[in-house]
């Protein structure tokens, strides 16, 4: 049996389907716009979970956060601040990959030096 790691694929699919309906789209259009195959979408409708790349593409298209569909005791209540900063830097259209990495290194160093530690 494959472990699902707490991901509720059916709830994700229902939220995705609601988005498809709200945008007056059909599944063929979703496949074309996201690059996710129609067969993957059909399998999801039957209760199967998508692969990681399909989940990422569909989440981005629908504006859904996959972690909202994870119910597990290990789930963090909020992301680490440095991870949020890294995400913002790496998706900033004003920075190329090298510049984002450089700024992240500066911020990470300052953050590690200045953050409060649990004692």
CSV table of C-alpha atoms in Angstrom, one decimal:
chain,number,residue,atom,x,y,z
A,1,UNK,CA,0.0,0.0,0.0
A,2,UNK,CA,1.3,3.5,-0.9
A,3,UNK,CA,1.4,5.9,1.9
A,4,UNK,CA,-0.4,9.2,1.2
A,5,UNK,CA,1.5,11.3,3.8
A,6,UNK,CA,-1.8,12.9,4.9
A,7,UNK,CA,-2.6,14.4,1.5
A,8,UNK,CA,-6.3,14.4,0.8
A,9,UNK,CA,-6.4,14.0,-3.0
A,10,UNK,CA,-10.1,13.9,-3.1
A,11,UNK,CA,-10.5,17.2,-1.4
A,12,UNK,CA,-7.9,18.7,-3.7
A,13,UNK,CA,-9.7,17.4,-6.7
A,14,UNK,CA,-13.1,18.8,-5.4
A,15,UNK,CA,-11.5,22.2,-4.9
A,16,UNK,CA,-9.9,22.0,-8.4
A,17,UNK,CA,-13.3,21.1,-9.9
A,18,UNK,CA,-14.9,24.0,-8.2
A,19,UNK,CA,-12.3,26.3,-9.7
A,20,UNK,CA,-12.8,24.8,-13.1
A,21,UNK,CA,-16.6,25.4,-12.9
A,22,UNK,CA,-16.2,28.9,-11.5
A,23,UNK,CA,-14.0,29.8,-14.5
A,24,UNK,CA,-16.4,28.2,-16.9
A,25,UNK,CA,-13.7,25.9,-18.2
A,26,UNK,CA,-13.7,22.2,-19.2
A,27,UNK,CA,-11.1,19.6,-18.4
A,28,UNK,CA,-9.7,19.7,-21.9
A,29,UNK,CA,-9.0,23.4,-21.5
A,30,UNK,CA,-7.4,22.7,-18.1
A,31,UNK,CA,-5.2,20.1,-19.6
A,32,UNK,CA,-4.1,22.5,-22.4
A,33,UNK,CA,-3.5,25.4,-20.1
A,34,UNK,CA,-1.6,23.4,-17.5
A,35,UNK,CA,0.2,20.8,-19.5
A,36,UNK,CA,-1.3,18.1,-17.3
A,37,UNK,CA,-2.5,15.2,-19.4
A,38,UNK,CA,-6.2,14.5,-19.8
A,39,UNK,CA,-5.5,10.9,-18.5
A,40,UNK,CA,-4.0,12.3,-15.3
A,41,UNK,CA,-7.1,14.5,-14.8
A,42,UNK,CA,-9.3,11.5,-15.5
A,43,UNK,CA,-7.4,9.4,-12.9
A,44,UNK,CA,-7.8,12.1,-10.4
A,45,UNK,CA,-11.5,12.1,-10.9
A,46,UNK,CA,-11.4,8.4,-10.0
A,47,UNK,CA,-9.7,9.1,-6.8
A,48,UNK,CA,-6.0,8.7,-7.8
A,49,UNK,CA,-3.5,11.3,-6.7
A,50,UNK,CA,-1.5,13.3,-9.2
A,51,UNK,CA,2.3,13.1,-9.6
A,52,UNK,CA,4.3,16.0,-8.0
A,53,UNK,CA,4.7,18.0,-11.2
A,54,UNK,CA,1.0,17.7,-12.1
A,55,UNK,CA,0.1,18.7,-8.5
A,56,UNK,CA,2.4,21.8,-8.8
A,57,UNK,CA,1.0,22.8,-12.2
A,58,UNK,CA,-2.7,22.4,-11.2
A,59,UNK,CA,-2.1,24.2,-7.9
A,60,UNK,CA,-0.5,27.1,-9.6
A,61,UNK,CA,-3.3,27.3,-12.2
A,62,UNK,CA,-6.0,27.2,-9.6
A,63,UNK,CA,-4.3,29.2,-6.9
A,64,UNK,CA,-4.6,26.3,-4.5
A,65,UNK,CA,-2.0,25.6,-1.8
A,66,UNK,CA,-1.4,21.8,-1.7
A,67,UNK,CA,-0.4,22.0,2.0
A,68,UNK,CA,-3.9,23.1,2.8
A,69,UNK,CA,-5.0,19.5,1.8
A,70,UNK,CA,-2.5,17.8,4.2
A,71,UNK,CA,-3.8,16.6,7.5
A,72,UNK,CA,-0.9,15.1,9.5
A,73,UNK,CA,0.6,15.5,12.9
A,74,UNK,CA,3.9,16.7,11.4
A,75,UNK,CA,2.3,19.6,9.6
A,76,UNK,CA,3.9,22.9,10.5
A,77,UNK,CA,1.6,25.7,11.6
A,78,UNK,CA,3.4,28.2,9.5
A,79,UNK,CA,6.4,28.1,7.1
A,80,UNK,CA,9.8,29.1,8.3
A,81,UNK,CA,10.5,32.8,7.7
A,82,UNK,CA,13.7,32.1,5.8
A,83,UNK,CA,11.9,29.7,3.5
A,84,UNK,CA,9.3,32.4,2.7
A,85,UNK,CA,12.0,34.9,2.0
A,86,UNK,CA,13.8,32.4,-0.3
A,87,UNK,CA,10.6,31.8,-2.2
A,88,UNK,CA,10.0,35.5,-2.7
A,89,UNK,CA,13.5,36.1,-3.9
A,90,UNK,CA,13.5,33.2,-6.3
A,91,UNK,CA,10.2,34.2,-7.8
A,92,UNK,CA,11.1,37.9,-8.1
A,93,UNK,CA,11.1,38.9,-11.8
A,94,UNK,CA,13.6,41.6,-11.0
A,95,UNK,CA,16.3,39.1,-9.9
A,96,UNK,CA,18.0,36.4,-12.0
A,97,UNK,CA,18.9,33.1,-10.3
A,98,UNK,CA,22.4,34.2,-9.4
A,99,UNK,CA,21.2,37.6,-7.9
A,100,UNK,CA,18.4,35.8,-5.9
A,101,UNK,CA,21.0,33.4,-4.5
A,102,UNK,CA,23.3,36.2,-3.5
A,103,UNK,CA,20.6,38.2,-1.7
A,104,UNK,CA,19.4,35.0,0.0
A,105,UNK,CA,22.9,34.2,1.2
A,106,UNK,CA,23.2,37.7,2.7
A,107,UNK,CA,19.7,37.5,4.4
A,108,UNK,CA,20.3,34.0,5.6
A,109,UNK,CA,23.6,35.0,7.2
A,110,UNK,CA,22.0,38.0,9.0
A,111,UNK,CA,19.0,36.0,10.0
A,112,UNK,CA,21.1,33.2,11.5
A,113,UNK,CA,23.2,35.7,13.4
A,114,UNK,CA,20.3,37.7,14.7
A,115,UNK,CA,17.4,35.3,15.3
A,116,UNK,CA,16.3,34.4,18.8
A,117,UNK,CA,17.3,30.9,19.8
A,118,UNK,CA,15.4,28.6,22.1
A,119,UNK,CA,17.4,28.1,25.3
